[in-house]
Amino acid sequence: MYHAIAQDIIKAIVAGEYETKLPTEKALMTQFDASRTTIRRAIDVVFRHGLLRRVQGSGNFIVKQPQNSATVLNLSIGFDRAAMVAGGPLISKVVTFDRIKADEQLAKQGNIAIGDELYRVIRLRYLQDQLYDLEESYFPRAVVPYLSEDGVQHSIFAFLRDAYGIYGSTTENYVHQVRLNATRAKLVGQPVGDKTMCLDGINYLASGIVFNFSKTFFVYPDLELYYHTENIDLQD
Amino acid sequence: MYHAIAQDIIKAIVAGEYETKLPTEKALMTQFDASRTTIRRAIDVVFRHGLLRRVQGSGNFIVKQPQNSATVLNLSIGFDRAAMVAGGPLISKVVTFDRIKADEQLAKQGNIAIGDELYRVIRLRYLQDQLYDLEESYFPRAVVPYLSEDGVQHSIFAFLRDAYGIYGSTTENYVHQVRLNATRAKLVGQPVGDKTMCLDGINYLASGIVFNFSKTFFVYPDLELYYHTENIDLQD
DNA sequence: ATTGATTTGTTCGTATGTATC
DNA sequence: GGATACATACGAACAAATCAA
């Protein structure tokens, strides 16, 4: 239930329904007919997505930075990232869609076993006719029994949710720079060996099983990856 | 209190005291003499730092990936990142330590007002004699009244904690690629114009005030920035 | 400037649901 | 099916920070 409330609040925020701060917890309790515990858990979720700054005694203030610019991608949102890109959804052009077996490298990348069958989806994605990224994405068939040519054109995660009720819970993200090999360089139209920002992501189900992993090469000019962290004091 | 428990658990994890999973919540309740609510909140914190995978009905499993390698930096931990770098703490060499006023660019970078007085600390940091990063860090004097030459040699955050009880709560992070200007290129020994991975961070107090912001240029070979995200289903 | 009301933060207890073993 | 273990939800109380009269 707190998930649903968190969704509603997030939608309200991105729709610009709140000027500077959220309604008080009390107000939200009556609005959603839920206990304070539940409301606070929902706010927790919104907060963790980098959309709020909480101030005790004062309120929950909307953070305005990351969504304003088309050059900022909020990774704290989690997958269906396309939905959160300012300037509209990303348009996909599928380059490769097939089934392969995991070699040693892919097994390591996806934290799975060698030889596991995978759907492979390679797509170029565009934001308003400007190339945004090259995405190489893999789905273990043990978890995703079928993926349609049609489904991979749009949001794959939306397809999995609707078709199988597959629902991701956590993602491990690794950001680094890689030098493009010839194939990738040609696809994105950059020189071979060019240092490109790359995001390796591994998506887990609540059960702890990998249902997707991917490499995303970002080529959109001046793109910034945003995320939000909380800190604790690791003092001795 | 749940903060303290979270710290203890994290320390135990990095010390390798748990093989594969945490004790059950019940066990932790007796160990720390706290209610289930408090224990769960503590586990929440640990989880958000990317150290656990939670599986209902089964347990909280230790995630082993990120800490094993010197080339992975776990940003979900928050600041005192040096403590979490495998291979020992980072050694700082202070390049610049002075006081300046924020110009337009710095004001924008740090989400502060133009003309605000700042401590500026520029350091090169090394991991076992290998250059790790170039860090340009700023502290508004309105929040940090004094910073000693001695304090900036080591962990500045530890200094602030001990001297003023200044304690960060949240960080906004922006990862992008920048081309090095002549000054920075010379400092890190890379060619001018080289694409370098850069982390812009803004650190907030619990009150919502900026107490630090920084640019970090990473030059350590094959370095990967790791962080952990939770996902929610933004379905319509 | 002090007081009192408001608002968020932390902790406890309890009950029920759901997934795993 | 039963036991174990984590997930969600409600209610209540007090603490701490902020805000307004």
Short mmCIF file of C-alpha atoms (C1' of nucleotides) in Angstrom, two decimals:
data_model
loop_
_atom_site.label_atom_id
_atom_site.label_comp_id
_atom_site.label_asym_id
_atom_site.label_seq_id
_atom_site.Cartn_x
_atom_site.Cartn_y
_atom_site.Cartn_z
CA MET A 1 0.00 0.00 0.00
CA TYR A 2 2.83 2.37 0.82
CA HIS A 3 4.19 1.54 -2.61
CA ALA A 4 1.05 2.80 -4.24
CA ILE A 5 1.03 5.95 -2.13
CA ALA A 6 4.67 6.58 -2.99
CA GLN A 7 3.80 6.24 -6.67
CA ASP A 8 0.98 8.72 -6.35
CA ILE A 9 3.20 11.22 -4.59
CA ILE A 10 5.98 10.84 -7.14
CA LYS A 11 3.56 11.35 -9.98
CA ALA A 12 2.19 14.44 -8.27
CA ILE A 13 5.70 15.80 -7.86
CA VAL A 14 6.76 15.29 -11.46
CA ALA A 15 3.42 16.73 -12.56
CA GLY A 16 4.39 19.83 -10.62
CA GLU A 17 1.43 19.69 -8.28
CA TYR A 18 3.50 20.78 -5.31
CA GLU A 19 5.25 24.12 -5.30
CA THR A 20 7.89 23.85 -2.64
CA LYS A 21 6.90 21.17 -0.17
CA LEU A 22 4.69 18.17 0.39
CA PRO A 23 1.52 18.41 2.47
CA THR A 24 2.09 17.52 6.11
CA GLU A 25 2.02 13.90 7.16
CA LYS A 26 -1.25 14.58 8.89
CA ALA A 27 -2.81 15.88 5.69
CA LEU A 28 -1.50 12.90 3.74
CA MET A 29 -2.94 10.55 6.35
CA THR A 30 -6.45 11.82 5.70
CA GLN A 31 -5.86 12.12 1.94
CA PHE A 32 -4.82 8.49 1.60
CA ASP A 33 -6.71 7.17 4.61
CA ALA A 34 -3.64 5.49 6.05
CA SER A 35 -1.75 5.48 9.30
CA ARG A 36 1.22 7.70 9.93
CA THR A 37 3.52 4.68 9.71
CA THR A 38 2.35 3.92 6.20
CA ILE A 39 2.55 7.54 5.07
CA ARG A 40 6.06 7.86 6.42
CA ARG A 41 7.16 4.70 4.64
CA ALA A 42 5.79 6.10 1.41
CA ILE A 43 7.63 9.36 1.98
CA ASP A 44 10.77 7.30 2.67
CA VAL A 45 10.50 5.82 -0.80
CA VAL A 46 10.05 9.20 -2.43
CA PHE A 47 12.95 10.57 -0.44
CA ARG A 48 15.24 7.74 -1.48
CA HIS A 49 14.54 8.57 -5.09
CA GLY A 50 16.15 11.90 -4.56
CA LEU A 51 13.01 13.97 -4.85
CA LEU A 52 12.78 15.36 -1.31
CA ARG A 53 14.82 17.05 1.35
CA ARG A 54 13.41 16.37 4.78
CA VAL A 55 13.68 18.93 7.54
CA GLN A 56 12.50 18.01 10.98
CA GLY A 57 9.97 20.42 12.38
CA SER A 58 9.52 22.08 9.03
CA GLY A 59 8.48 19.80 6.23
CA ASN A 60 9.42 17.73 3.20
CA PHE A 61 10.79 20.01 0.53
CA ILE A 62 10.79 19.22 -3.16
CA VAL A 63 14.23 18.97 -4.75
CA LYS A 64 14.07 20.68 -8.09
CA GLN A 65 17.47 20.09 -9.65
CA PRO A 66 17.61 16.80 -11.46
CA GLN A 67 14.39 16.76 -13.44
CA ASN A 68 14.73 20.16 -15.02
CA SER A 69 17.33 19.36 -17.59
CA ALA A 70 17.38 16.91 -20.44
CA THR A 71 21.05 16.36 -19.67
CA VAL A 72 20.41 14.95 -16.20
CA LEU A 73 19.34 11.33 -15.80
CA ASN A 74 18.06 10.43 -12.34
CA LEU A 75 19.30 6.92 -11.63
CA SER A 76 17.83 6.86 -8.14
CA ILE A 77 14.47 6.39 -9.81
CA GLY A 78 15.42 2.87 -10.77
CA PHE A 79 14.76 1.30 -14.11
CA ASP A 80 11.92 2.62 -16.20
CA ARG A 81 14.30 5.51 -16.50
CA ALA A 82 12.98 6.60 -19.84
CA ALA A 83 9.85 7.79 -18.10
CA MET A 84 11.86 10.25 -16.09
CA VAL A 85 13.91 11.78 -18.91
CA ALA A 86 12.85 15.36 -19.37
CA GLY A 87 11.89 15.97 -22.98
CA GLY A 88 9.86 12.85 -23.48
CA PRO A 89 10.30 9.11 -23.69
CA LEU A 90 13.27 7.57 -25.42
CA ILE A 91 12.65 6.06 -28.84
CA SER A 92 14.28 2.68 -29.40
CA LYS A 93 15.79 1.28 -32.57
CA VAL A 94 16.47 -2.42 -32.13
CA VAL A 95 19.82 -3.47 -33.58
CA THR A 96 19.92 -7.06 -32.41
CA PHE A 97 17.30 -9.34 -30.88
CA ASP A 98 18.20 -13.00 -30.44
CA ARG A 99 18.93 -15.81 -28.04
CA ILE A 100 22.42 -16.77 -26.96
CA LYS A 101 24.20 -18.70 -24.25
CA ALA A 102 26.21 -16.86 -21.62
CA ASP A 103 29.94 -17.03 -22.17
CA GLU A 104 32.41 -16.49 -19.36
CA GLN A 105 32.37 -12.73 -19.70
CA LEU A 106 28.59 -12.40 -19.71
CA ALA A 107 28.30 -14.80 -16.79
CA LYS A 108 30.59 -12.59 -14.77
CA GLN A 109 28.87 -9.43 -15.88
CA GLY A 110 25.43 -10.71 -14.93
CA ASN A 111 26.35 -12.73 -11.87
CA ILE A 112 24.93 -15.89 -13.47
CA ALA A 113 26.22 -19.30 -14.59
CA ILE A 114 28.12 -19.97 -17.82
CA GLY A 115 25.91 -21.54 -20.45
CA ASP A 116 22.66 -20.02 -19.18
CA GLU A 117 20.33 -19.13 -22.02
CA LEU A 118 19.73 -15.46 -22.54
CA TYR A 119 17.64 -13.13 -24.59
CA ARG A 120 19.89 -10.45 -26.01
CA VAL A 121 18.52 -7.04 -26.94
CA ILE A 122 20.80 -4.39 -28.39
CA ARG A 123 19.14 -1.05 -28.99
CA LEU A 124 20.02 2.47 -29.91
CA ARG A 125 17.87 4.96 -28.06
CA TYR A 126 17.07 8.46 -29.12
CA LEU A 127 15.80 11.54 -27.35
CA GLN A 128 14.04 13.71 -29.89
CA ASP A 129 16.12 12.47 -32.82
CA GLN A 130 19.36 12.88 -30.90
CA LEU A 131 21.21 9.64 -30.07
CA TYR A 132 21.05 9.10 -26.34
CA ASP A 133 22.66 5.74 -25.67
CA LEU A 134 23.57 2.27 -26.87
CA GLU A 135 22.10 -0.40 -24.65
CA GLU A 136 23.11 -4.05 -24.58
CA SER A 137 20.61 -5.87 -22.41
CA TYR A 138 20.29 -9.53 -21.39
CA PHE A 139 17.42 -11.50 -19.87
CA PRO A 140 17.95 -15.04 -18.54
CA ARG A 141 15.34 -17.33 -20.10
CA ALA A 142 15.02 -19.21 -16.84
CA VAL A 143 13.23 -16.14 -15.54
CA VAL A 144 11.88 -14.59 -18.72
CA PRO A 145 10.51 -17.49 -20.78
CA TYR A 146 9.43 -15.38 -23.73
CA LEU A 147 10.18 -11.96 -25.10
CA SER A 148 8.46 -10.71 -28.23
CA GLU A 149 9.97 -8.70 -31.06
CA ASP A 150 7.23 -6.24 -30.44
CA GLY A 151 7.83 -5.94 -26.71
CA VAL A 152 11.44 -4.90 -27.05
CA GLN A 153 10.54 -1.93 -29.23
CA HIS A 154 9.24 -0.03 -26.26
CA SER A 155 9.70 -0.41 -22.53
CA ILE A 156 10.86 -3.96 -21.89
CA PHE A 157 10.25 -3.63 -18.19
CA ALA A 158 6.67 -2.55 -18.81
CA PHE A 159 6.23 -5.63 -21.01
CA LEU A 160 7.60 -7.96 -18.34
CA ARG A 161 5.40 -6.40 -15.71
CA ASP A 162 2.25 -6.76 -17.78
CA ALA A 163 3.00 -10.19 -19.22
CA TYR A 164 4.58 -11.98 -16.26
CA GLY A 165 4.16 -9.75 -13.26
CA ILE A 166 7.94 -9.60 -13.13
CA TYR A 167 8.85 -6.81 -10.84
CA GLY A 168 12.37 -5.66 -10.05
CA SER A 169 13.39 -4.77 -6.57
CA THR A 170 17.03 -3.73 -6.45
CA THR A 171 19.76 -2.79 -8.90
CA GLU A 172 23.51 -2.83 -8.62
CA ASN A 173 25.05 -0.09 -10.72
CA TYR A 174 28.63 0.34 -11.87
CA VAL A 175 29.65 3.49 -13.71
CA HIS A 176 32.96 3.58 -15.52
CA GLN A 177 34.69 4.67 -18.69
CA VAL A 178 35.31 2.27 -21.53
CA ARG A 179 37.04 2.59 -24.88
CA LEU A 180 34.69 1.73 -27.70
CA ASN A 181 35.50 -1.25 -29.86
CA ALA A 182 34.94 -1.07 -33.62
CA THR A 183 31.40 -2.47 -33.56
CA ARG A 184 30.14 -0.18 -30.87
CA ALA A 185 31.96 2.83 -32.23
CA LYS A 186 30.31 2.34 -35.57
CA LEU A 187 26.87 2.02 -34.01
CA VAL A 188 27.14 5.23 -32.03
CA GLY A 189 29.13 7.11 -34.66
CA GLN A 190 32.11 7.85 -32.43
CA PRO A 191 35.80 7.18 -33.11
CA VAL A 192 37.17 3.75 -32.16
CA GLY A 193 38.90 3.85 -28.79
CA ASP A 194 36.92 6.85 -27.61
CA LYS A 195 36.43 7.00 -23.85
CA THR A 196 32.73 6.65 -23.23
CA MET A 197 30.73 6.70 -20.03
CA CYS A 198 29.21 3.29 -19.41
CA LEU A 199 26.68 2.04 -16.89
CA ASP A 200 26.68 -1.64 -15.98
CA GLY A 201 23.46 -2.59 -14.25
CA ILE A 202 22.29 -5.83 -12.67
CA ASN A 203 18.61 -6.06 -11.80
CA TYR A 204 17.40 -8.46 -9.12
CA LEU A 205 13.99 -9.79 -8.31
CA ALA A 206 12.84 -9.66 -4.71
CA SER A 207 13.86 -13.31 -4.50
CA GLY A 208 17.45 -12.37 -5.23
CA ILE A 209 17.47 -13.82 -8.74
CA VAL A 210 18.96 -11.85 -11.65
CA PHE A 211 16.30 -11.15 -14.22
CA ASN A 212 18.22 -8.62 -16.30
CA PHE A 213 21.66 -7.15 -16.74
CA SER A 214 22.92 -4.61 -19.19
CA LYS A 215 25.62 -2.30 -20.43
CA THR A 216 24.59 1.21 -21.45
CA PHE A 217 26.94 3.48 -23.35
CA PHE A 218 25.92 7.10 -23.02
CA VAL A 219 26.70 9.42 -25.90
CA TYR A 220 24.24 12.25 -25.33
CA PRO A 221 26.27 15.47 -25.03
CA ASP A 222 26.96 16.76 -21.52
CA LEU A 223 24.86 14.03 -19.96
CA GLU A 224 25.04 13.80 -16.18
CA LEU A 225 24.00 10.76 -14.16
CA TYR A 226 22.33 11.84 -10.96
CA TYR A 227 21.70 9.90 -7.84
CA HIS A 228 20.98 10.55 -4.27
CA THR A 229 22.66 9.01 -1.25
CA GLU A 230 22.16 9.08 2.46
CA ASN A 231 25.12 9.15 4.75
CA ILE A 232 25.91 7.60 8.02
CA ASP A 233 28.74 8.42 10.30
CA LEU A 234 31.19 5.56 10.24
CA GLN A 235 33.13 6.81 13.21
CA ASP A 236 35.13 4.49 15.35
CA MET B 1 19.93 4.30 18.20
CA TYR B 2 19.19 2.53 14.93
CA HIS B 3 22.07 4.52 13.47
CA ALA B 4 24.44 3.04 16.01
CA ILE B 5 23.14 -0.45 15.39
CA ALA B 6 23.52 0.04 11.64
CA GLN B 7 27.11 1.12 12.19
CA ASP B 8 27.83 -1.95 14.26
CA ILE B 9 26.34 -4.22 11.65
CA ILE B 10 28.26 -2.53 8.84
CA LYS B 11 31.51 -2.82 10.75
CA ALA B 12 30.80 -6.47 11.39
CA ILE B 13 30.14 -7.03 7.71
CA VAL B 14 33.31 -5.35 6.47
CA ALA B 15 35.24 -7.18 9.18
CA GLY B 16 33.94 -10.38 7.61
CA GLU B 17 32.14 -11.57 10.71
CA TYR B 18 29.20 -12.88 8.73
CA GLU B 19 29.68 -15.58 6.17
CA THR B 20 26.65 -15.42 3.95
CA LYS B 21 23.82 -13.83 5.88
CA LEU B 22 22.93 -11.70 8.86
CA PRO B 23 21.48 -13.22 12.01
CA THR B 24 17.69 -13.22 12.05
CA GLU B 25 15.86 -10.13 13.19
CA LYS B 26 14.86 -12.01 16.31
CA ALA B 27 18.48 -12.74 17.15
CA LEU B 28 19.47 -9.13 16.52
CA MET B 29 16.66 -7.97 18.80
CA THR B 30 18.16 -9.81 21.73
CA GLN B 31 21.73 -8.99 20.74
CA PHE B 32 21.08 -5.23 20.66
CA ASP B 33 18.20 -5.25 23.15
CA ALA B 34 15.95 -3.31 20.81
CA SER B 35 12.50 -3.68 19.35
CA ARG B 36 11.90 -5.23 15.96
CA THR B 37 11.07 -1.79 14.55
CA THR B 38 14.47 -0.45 15.52
CA ILE B 39 16.31 -3.50 14.24
CA ARG B 40 14.52 -3.31 10.92
CA ARG B 41 15.33 0.37 10.54
CA ALA B 42 18.98 -0.42 11.16
CA ILE B 43 18.87 -3.19 8.57
CA ASP B 44 17.21 -0.71 6.19
CA VAL B 45 20.24 1.54 6.49
CA VAL B 46 22.67 -1.30 5.85
CA PHE B 47 20.59 -2.43 2.90
CA ARG B 48 20.55 1.03 1.36
CA HIS B 49 24.31 1.07 1.46
CA GLY B 50 24.32 -1.81 -0.94
CA LEU B 51 25.61 -4.39 1.51
CA LEU B 52 22.59 -6.69 1.71
CA ARG B 53 20.07 -8.51 -0.41
CA ARG B 54 16.86 -9.12 1.44
CA VAL B 55 14.82 -12.21 0.76
CA GLN B 56 11.49 -12.57 2.50
CA GLY B 57 11.15 -15.78 4.41
CA SER B 58 14.81 -16.57 4.01
CA GLY B 59 17.15 -13.92 5.34
CA ASN B 60 19.36 -10.92 4.71
CA PHE B 61 22.26 -12.00 2.55
CA ILE B 62 25.60 -10.27 2.39
CA VAL B 63 26.47 -8.80 -1.00
CA LYS B 64 30.11 -9.49 -1.66
CA GLN B 65 30.85 -7.73 -4.94
CA PRO B 66 31.77 -4.13 -4.38
CA GLN B 67 34.28 -4.25 -1.57
CA ASN B 68 36.50 -6.93 -2.98
CA SER B 69 38.29 -4.89 -5.56
CA ALA B 70 40.43 -1.79 -5.30
CA THR B 71 38.89 -0.67 -8.57
CA VAL B 72 35.35 -0.44 -7.18
CA LEU B 73 34.34 2.56 -5.12
CA ASN B 74 31.06 2.16 -3.24
CA LEU B 75 29.34 5.53 -3.37
CA SER B 76 26.25 4.28 -1.55
CA ILE B 77 28.33 4.37 1.60
CA GLY B 78 28.28 8.16 1.53
CA PHE B 79 31.23 10.36 2.22
CA ASP B 80 34.03 9.03 4.34
CA ARG B 81 34.56 6.99 1.24
CA ALA B 82 38.23 6.57 1.82
CA ALA B 83 37.43 4.23 4.66
CA MET B 84 35.72 1.86 2.29
CA VAL B 85 38.40 1.71 -0.39
CA ALA B 86 39.90 -1.74 -0.40
CA GLY B 87 43.67 -1.53 -0.09
CA GLY B 88 43.80 1.03 2.65
CA PRO B 89 43.01 4.69 3.21
CA LEU B 90 43.76 7.30 0.59
CA ILE B 91 46.80 9.51 1.21
CA SER B 92 46.22 13.20 0.52
CA LYS B 93 48.65 15.71 -0.91
CA VAL B 94 47.24 19.21 -0.49
CA VAL B 95 47.78 21.36 -3.57
CA THR B 96 45.80 24.43 -2.53
CA PHE B 97 44.28 25.50 0.76
CA ASP B 98 42.85 29.02 0.94
CA ARG B 99 39.75 31.15 1.30
CA ILE B 100 37.88 32.57 -1.64
CA LYS B 101 34.51 34.05 -2.52
CA ALA B 102 32.06 32.10 -4.63
CA ASP B 103 31.86 33.27 -8.22
CA GLU B 104 28.86 32.56 -10.39
CA GLN B 105 30.06 29.13 -11.43
CA LEU B 106 30.83 27.95 -7.91
CA ALA B 107 27.53 29.33 -6.63
CA LYS B 108 25.72 27.26 -9.20
CA GLN B 109 27.82 24.20 -8.55
CA GLY B 110 27.26 24.34 -4.80
CA ASN B 111 23.70 25.60 -4.78
CA ILE B 112 24.73 28.66 -2.75
CA ALA B 113 24.77 32.46 -3.18
CA ILE B 114 27.33 34.41 -5.17
CA GLY B 115 29.90 36.07 -2.93
CA ASP B 116 29.63 33.53 -0.11
CA GLU B 117 32.97 32.94 1.55
CA LEU B 118 34.44 29.50 1.05
CA TYR B 119 37.32 27.40 2.19
CA ARG B 120 38.90 25.84 -0.85
CA VAL B 121 40.82 22.58 -0.60
CA ILE B 122 42.42 21.04 -3.65
CA ARG B 123 44.08 17.71 -3.08
CA LEU B 124 45.62 14.86 -4.97
CA ARG B 125 44.82 11.54 -3.39
CA TYR B 126 46.81 8.36 -3.71
CA LEU B 127 46.07 4.72 -3.13
CA GLN B 128 49.33 2.99 -2.32
CA ASP B 129 51.47 5.44 -4.34
CA GLN B 130 49.12 5.28 -7.30
CA LEU B 131 47.25 8.51 -8.09
CA TYR B 132 43.58 7.95 -7.35
CA ASP B 133 41.85 11.27 -7.90
CA LEU B 134 42.04 15.06 -7.95
CA GLU B 135 39.55 16.59 -5.56
CA GLU B 136 38.43 20.23 -5.53
CA SER B 137 36.39 20.73 -2.39
CA TYR B 138 34.62 23.79 -0.96
CA PHE B 139 33.23 24.54 2.50
CA PRO B 140 31.04 27.61 3.11
CA ARG B 141 32.48 29.57 6.03
CA ALA B 142 28.97 30.34 7.22
CA VAL B 143 28.76 26.70 8.24
CA VAL B 144 32.40 25.80 8.74
CA PRO B 145 33.95 28.75 10.60
CA TYR B 146 37.46 27.35 10.71
CA LEU B 147 39.44 24.71 8.92
CA SER B 148 43.04 24.00 9.87
CA GLU B 149 45.93 23.26 7.55
CA ASP B 150 46.42 20.14 9.57
CA GLY B 151 42.82 18.99 9.34
CA VAL B 152 42.72 18.94 5.57
CA GLN B 153 45.67 16.55 5.38
CA HIS B 154 43.50 13.65 6.43
CA SER B 155 39.76 13.12 6.52
CA ILE B 156 38.10 16.53 6.46
CA PHE B 157 34.76 15.06 7.37
CA ALA B 158 36.25 13.39 10.41
CA PHE B 159 37.73 16.75 11.41
CA LEU B 160 34.38 18.50 11.05
CA ARG B 161 32.64 15.82 13.01
CA ASP B 162 35.11 16.00 15.89
CA ALA B 163 35.51 19.76 15.94
CA TYR B 164 31.98 20.98 15.28
CA GLY B 165 29.71 17.99 15.41
CA ILE B 166 28.94 18.70 11.77
CA TYR B 167 27.26 15.68 10.39
CA GLY B 168 26.13 15.22 6.82
CA SER B 169 22.81 13.69 6.01
CA THR B 170 22.28 13.54 2.27
CA THR B 171 24.34 13.97 -0.87
CA GLU B 172 23.38 14.81 -4.41
CA ASN B 173 25.75 13.17 -6.87
CA TYR B 174 26.32 13.95 -10.53
CA VAL B 175 28.62 11.74 -12.57
CA HIS B 176 29.79 12.93 -15.97
CA GLN B 177 32.75 13.19 -18.28
CA VAL B 178 34.79 16.36 -18.55
CA ARG B 179 37.74 17.36 -20.67
CA LEU B 180 40.67 18.40 -18.51
CA ASN B 181 41.91 21.97 -18.73
CA ALA B 182 45.63 22.68 -18.67
CA THR B 183 45.91 23.16 -14.91
CA ARG B 184 44.08 19.98 -14.00
CA ALA B 185 45.77 17.97 -16.72
CA LYS B 186 49.15 18.94 -15.39
CA LEU B 187 48.21 18.02 -11.85
CA VAL B 188 47.03 14.55 -12.75
CA GLY B 189 49.60 13.96 -15.48
CA GLN B 190 47.09 13.35 -18.24
CA PRO B 191 46.91 15.04 -21.66
CA VAL B 192 44.95 18.28 -21.94
CA GLY B 193 41.44 17.66 -23.24
CA ASP B 194 41.38 14.09 -22.03
CA LYS B 195 37.90 12.82 -21.17
CA THR B 196 37.90 12.12 -17.47
CA MET B 197 35.22 10.73 -15.20
CA CYS B 198 34.11 13.38 -12.77
CA LEU B 199 31.87 13.27 -9.71
CA ASP B 200 30.15 16.46 -8.59
CA GLY B 201 28.84 16.11 -5.07
CA ILE B 202 26.79 18.43 -2.89
CA ASN B 203 26.56 17.55 0.79
CA TYR B 204 23.67 18.77 2.91
CA LEU B 205 23.19 19.00 6.64
CA ALA B 206 19.99 17.64 8.09
CA SER B 207 18.73 21.21 8.13
CA GLY B 208 19.02 21.38 4.34
CA ILE B 209 22.03 23.70 4.34
CA VAL B 210 25.00 22.97 2.05
CA PHE B 211 28.12 22.41 4.10
CA ASN B 212 30.35 21.07 1.34
CA PHE B 213 30.48 20.62 -2.39
CA SER B 214 33.19 19.21 -4.57
CA LYS B 215 34.42 18.03 -7.93
CA THR B 216 36.41 14.81 -8.02
CA PHE B 217 38.33 13.75 -11.11
CA PHE B 218 39.05 10.04 -11.06
CA VAL B 219 42.20 8.86 -12.79
CA TYR B 220 42.76 5.47 -11.15
CA PRO B 221 42.86 2.87 -13.92
CA ASP B 222 39.68 0.89 -14.53
CA LEU B 223 37.93 2.50 -11.59
CA GLU B 224 34.22 1.73 -11.25
CA LEU B 225 31.79 3.77 -9.21
CA TYR B 226 29.30 1.48 -7.53
CA TYR B 227 25.97 2.28 -6.05
CA HIS B 228 22.84 0.52 -5.13
CA THR B 229 19.29 1.55 -5.98
CA GLU B 230 15.85 0.34 -5.08
CA ASN B 231 13.15 0.33 -7.69
CA ILE B 232 9.51 1.06 -7.67
CA ASP B 233 7.02 0.34 -10.33
CA LEU B 234 5.98 3.60 -11.96
CA GLN B 235 3.10 2.06 -13.77
CA ASP B 236 0.21 4.18 -14.87
"C1'" DA C 1 12.57 36.43 23.74
"C1'" DT C 2 9.44 32.90 25.66
"C1'" DT C 3 5.79 30.11 25.03
"C1'" DG C 4 2.92 27.09 22.73
"C1'" DA C 5 1.52 24.79 18.55
"C1'" DT C 6 3.04 22.39 14.56
"C1'" DT C 7 5.76 19.01 12.18
"C1'" DT C 8 8.98 15.55 11.56
"C1'" DG C 9 12.07 11.82 14.03
"C1'" DT C 10 12.47 7.68 16.93
"C1'" DT C 11 10.86 3.77 19.50
"C1'" DC C 12 7.80 0.55 21.44
"C1'" DG C 13 4.00 -3.01 21.12
"C1'" DT C 14 0.92 -5.82 18.44
"C1'" DA C 15 -1.28 -8.11 14.72
"C1'" DT C 16 -1.54 -10.07 10.26
"C1'" DG C 17 0.24 -11.30 5.63
"C1'" DT C 18 3.43 -13.83 2.68
"C1'" DA C 19 7.43 -16.31 1.21
"C1'" DT C 20 10.72 -19.82 2.36
"C1'" DC C 21 12.32 -23.91 4.56
"C1'" DG D 1 1.07 -28.68 6.91
"C1'" DG D 2 3.84 -26.45 10.29
"C1'" DA D 3 7.60 -23.59 11.66
"C1'" DT D 4 10.55 -19.89 10.57
"C1'" DA D 5 11.60 -15.36 8.80
"C1'" DC D 6 10.81 -11.24 6.56
"C1'" DA D 7 6.97 -7.58 4.96
"C1'" DT D 8 3.24 -4.56 5.97
"C1'" DA D 9 0.08 -2.02 8.75
"C1'" DC D 10 -2.12 0.15 12.86
"C1'" DG D 11 -1.86 2.66 17.24
"C1'" DA D 12 0.50 5.19 20.75
"C1'" DA D 13 3.90 7.85 23.03
"C1'" DC D 14 7.65 10.90 23.48
"C1'" DA D 15 11.70 13.61 21.48
"C1'" DA D 16 13.49 17.29 18.80
"C1'" DA D 17 13.41 20.93 15.55
"C1'" DT D 18 10.86 24.62 13.62
"C1'" DC D 19 7.50 28.24 13.34
"C1'" DA D 20 4.26 31.68 14.77
"C1'" DA D 21 1.85 34.33 18.10
#
